mmCIF file of C-alpha atoms and ligand atoms in Angstrom:
data_model
loop_
_atom_site.group_PDB
_atom_site.id
_atom_site.type_symbol
_atom_site.label_atom_id
_atom_site.label_comp_id
_atom_site.label_asym_id
_atom_site.label_seq_id
_atom_site.Cartn_x
_atom_site.Cartn_y
_atom_site.Cartn_z
ATOM 1 C CA MET P 12 58.598 208.047 -7.462
ATOM 2 C CA SER P 13 60.915 206.304 -9.889
ATOM 3 C CA ASP P 14 61.222 207.542 -13.445
ATOM 4 C CA THR P 15 59.040 205.794 -16.024
ATOM 5 C CA ILE P 16 58.938 205.516 -19.780
ATOM 6 C CA PHE P 17 56.199 208.179 -19.783
ATOM 7 C CA SER P 18 58.457 210.748 -18.092
ATOM 8 C CA LYS P 19 61.016 210.022 -20.788
ATOM 9 C CA ILE P 20 58.320 210.727 -23.405
ATOM 10 C CA VAL P 21 57.505 214.036 -21.653
ATOM 11 C CA ARG P 22 61.208 214.962 -21.823
ATOM 12 C CA ARG P 23 61.344 213.842 -25.482
ATOM 13 C CA GLU P 24 64.053 211.318 -24.615
ATOM 14 C CA ILE P 25 62.155 208.551 -26.385
ATOM 15 C CA PRO P 26 59.778 208.946 -29.325
ATOM 16 C CA ALA P 27 56.005 208.815 -29.184
ATOM 17 C CA ASP P 28 53.215 209.712 -31.562
ATOM 18 C CA ILE P 29 52.155 212.862 -29.734
ATOM 19 C CA VAL P 30 48.681 214.052 -30.712
ATOM 20 C CA TYR P 31 47.846 216.708 -28.116
ATOM 21 C CA GLU P 32 49.702 218.950 -25.697
ATOM 22 C CA ASN P 33 49.009 221.838 -23.373
ATOM 23 C CA ASP P 34 50.920 223.326 -20.431
ATOM 24 C CA ASP P 35 50.079 220.476 -18.062
ATOM 25 C CA VAL P 36 49.084 217.518 -20.226
ATOM 26 C CA LEU P 37 50.673 215.447 -22.970
ATOM 27 C CA ALA P 38 48.792 212.873 -25.061
ATOM 28 C CA PHE P 39 50.180 210.228 -27.400
ATOM 29 C CA ARG P 40 49.001 207.072 -29.127
ATOM 30 C CA ASP P 41 49.167 203.841 -27.140
ATOM 31 C CA LEU P 42 51.815 201.399 -28.391
ATOM 32 C CA ASN P 43 49.335 198.527 -28.027
ATOM 33 C CA PRO P 44 46.000 199.991 -29.170
ATOM 34 C CA GLN P 45 42.765 198.383 -27.968
ATOM 35 C CA ALA P 46 40.509 200.426 -30.263
ATOM 36 C CA PRO P 47 40.869 202.348 -33.546
ATOM 37 C CA VAL P 48 41.578 205.415 -31.396
ATOM 38 C CA HIS P 49 43.634 204.715 -28.259
ATOM 39 C CA VAL P 50 45.379 207.753 -26.816
ATOM 40 C CA LEU P 51 47.007 208.144 -23.402
ATOM 41 C CA PHE P 52 46.628 211.471 -21.565
ATOM 42 C CA ILE P 53 49.328 211.986 -18.956
ATOM 43 C CA PRO P 54 50.197 214.824 -16.598
ATOM 44 C CA LYS P 55 53.611 216.316 -17.352
ATOM 45 C CA ARG P 56 54.168 216.368 -13.587
ATOM 46 C CA ALA P 57 54.151 212.680 -12.724
ATOM 47 C CA VAL P 58 51.844 211.114 -10.124
ATOM 48 C CA ALA P 59 52.387 207.341 -9.861
ATOM 49 C CA THR P 60 48.832 206.067 -9.392
ATOM 50 C CA LEU P 61 45.385 207.392 -8.595
ATOM 51 C CA ASN P 62 46.081 206.282 -5.016
ATOM 52 C CA ASP P 63 48.938 208.775 -4.859
ATOM 53 C CA ALA P 64 46.830 211.750 -5.963
ATOM 54 C CA ILE P 65 46.138 214.240 -3.183
ATOM 55 C CA ALA P 66 43.871 217.258 -2.852
ATOM 56 C CA THR P 67 46.358 219.572 -4.546
ATOM 57 C CA ASP P 68 46.274 217.274 -7.602
ATOM 58 C CA ALA P 69 42.536 217.818 -8.094
ATOM 59 C CA GLU P 70 42.977 220.499 -10.747
ATOM 60 C CA LEU P 71 45.503 218.364 -12.614
ATOM 61 C CA LEU P 72 43.155 215.368 -12.613
ATOM 62 C CA GLY P 73 40.392 217.571 -13.970
ATOM 63 C CA LYS P 74 42.713 218.868 -16.672
ATOM 64 C CA LEU P 75 43.414 215.313 -17.850
ATOM 65 C CA LEU P 76 39.710 214.636 -18.344
ATOM 66 C CA LEU P 77 39.046 218.010 -19.929
ATOM 67 C CA ALA P 78 41.949 217.490 -22.338
ATOM 68 C CA SER P 79 40.502 214.083 -23.285
ATOM 69 C CA ALA P 80 37.115 215.624 -24.016
ATOM 70 C CA GLU P 81 38.667 218.491 -25.948
ATOM 71 C CA TYR P 82 40.622 216.032 -28.092
ATOM 72 C CA ALA P 83 37.461 214.005 -28.747
ATOM 73 C CA ARG P 84 35.688 217.154 -29.920
ATOM 74 C CA GLN P 85 38.654 218.220 -32.065
ATOM 75 C CA GLN P 86 38.793 214.785 -33.708
ATOM 76 C CA GLY P 87 35.038 214.712 -34.309
ATOM 77 C CA PHE P 88 34.040 211.610 -32.346
ATOM 78 C CA ALA P 89 32.757 213.284 -29.166
ATOM 79 C CA GLU P 90 29.098 212.938 -30.119
ATOM 80 C CA GLN P 91 29.482 209.350 -31.287
ATOM 81 C CA GLY P 92 31.120 208.568 -27.956
ATOM 82 C CA TYR P 93 34.234 207.194 -26.363
ATOM 83 C CA ARG P 94 35.524 205.704 -23.130
ATOM 84 C CA THR P 95 38.034 207.068 -20.610
ATOM 85 C CA VAL P 96 39.757 204.669 -18.212
ATOM 86 C CA ILE P 97 42.271 205.022 -15.372
ATOM 87 C CA ASN P 98 43.832 201.708 -14.327
ATOM 88 C CA CYS P 99 45.165 201.568 -10.763
ATOM 89 C CA ASN P 100 47.672 198.995 -9.499
ATOM 90 C CA ASP P 101 47.615 195.241 -10.087
ATOM 91 C CA ASP P 102 43.918 194.413 -10.164
ATOM 92 C CA GLY P 103 43.247 197.527 -12.228
ATOM 93 C CA GLY P 104 45.770 196.358 -14.799
ATOM 94 C CA GLN P 105 48.189 199.261 -14.389
ATOM 95 C CA THR P 106 51.589 198.562 -15.940
ATOM 96 C CA VAL P 107 53.132 202.034 -16.187
ATOM 97 C CA PHE P 108 53.294 203.864 -12.879
ATOM 98 C CA HIS P 109 52.771 207.374 -14.177
ATOM 99 C CA LEU P 110 49.046 208.087 -13.866
ATOM 100 C CA HIS P 111 47.307 208.222 -17.252
ATOM 101 C CA VAL P 112 43.855 208.348 -18.783
ATOM 102 C CA HIS P 113 43.185 205.940 -21.643
ATOM 103 C CA LEU P 114 40.895 207.452 -24.289
ATOM 104 C CA LEU P 115 39.315 204.717 -26.424
ATOM 105 C CA ALA P 116 37.091 205.371 -29.419
ATOM 106 C CA GLY P 117 36.181 204.261 -32.899
ATOM 107 C CA ARG P 118 34.308 201.100 -31.962
ATOM 108 C CA ARG P 119 31.423 200.162 -29.702
ATOM 109 C CA MET P 120 32.688 199.468 -26.174
ATOM 110 C CA THR P 121 31.397 196.531 -24.173
ATOM 111 C CA TRP P 122 30.247 196.631 -20.572
ATOM 112 C CA PRO P 123 31.187 195.198 -18.138
ATOM 113 C CA PRO P 124 34.850 195.377 -19.116
ATOM 114 C CA GLY P 125 36.933 192.203 -18.932
HETATM 115 P P1 LIG V 25 48.258 200.723 -18.114
HETATM 116 O O1 LIG V 25 48.176 199.242 -18.316
HETATM 117 O O2 LIG V 25 46.932 201.369 -17.719
HETATM 118 O O3 LIG V 25 49.389 201.112 -17.182
HETATM 119 O O4 LIG V 25 48.576 201.307 -19.546
HETATM 120 C C1 LIG V 25 49.860 201.463 -20.044
HETATM 121 C C2 LIG V 25 49.741 201.592 -21.528
HETATM 122 O O5 LIG V 25 50.929 202.186 -22.019
HETATM 123 C C3 LIG V 25 49.589 200.263 -22.278
HETATM 124 O O6 LIG V 25 48.334 200.261 -22.943
HETATM 125 C C4 LIG V 25 50.732 200.221 -23.277
HETATM 126 C C5 LIG V 25 51.241 201.639 -23.266
HETATM 127 N N1 LIG V 25 52.662 201.778 -23.395
HETATM 128 C C6 LIG V 25 53.622 201.159 -22.656
HETATM 129 N N2 LIG V 25 54.841 201.568 -23.012
HETATM 130 C C7 LIG V 25 54.654 202.481 -23.997
HETATM 131 C C8 LIG V 25 55.548 203.283 -24.774
HETATM 132 O O7 LIG V 25 56.761 203.242 -24.640
HETATM 133 N N3 LIG V 25 54.978 204.110 -25.701
HETATM 134 C C9 LIG V 25 53.620 204.177 -25.883
HETATM 135 N N4 LIG V 25 53.174 205.019 -26.805
HETATM 136 N N5 LIG V 25 52.753 203.450 -25.154
HETATM 137 C C10 LIG V 25 53.266 202.618 -24.234
#
């Protein structure tokens, strides 16, 4: 896959407000926040879209969600609640082709989403 802005953030080639990191996952604040808390959880090893994930990526996908939940607990809003979203391709609204989980919190979410 081609390099994206998120791989550059992983390599610290461009700045980001990094809020969480472990061996496999990096998380930073979204440049265009849609909620008081809007953090993107990305795998350090890039996968372009959810469509490109294969069986051997299962553990990595799980780690993204577990990191999101751990961050929510650390920050104290886990019980109040939050939303995690993975956009895929055009209709899903994906604009950066390095798979990521949006973690949104700090306001009441609406359903269905727009
Ligand atoms: P998506 O539409 O699901 O592909 O989400 C991409 C998100 O990434 C979007 O909410 C804006 C955010 N974003 C794009 N470029 C940058 C960047 O350079 N830095 C940060 N922190 N966020 C970015």
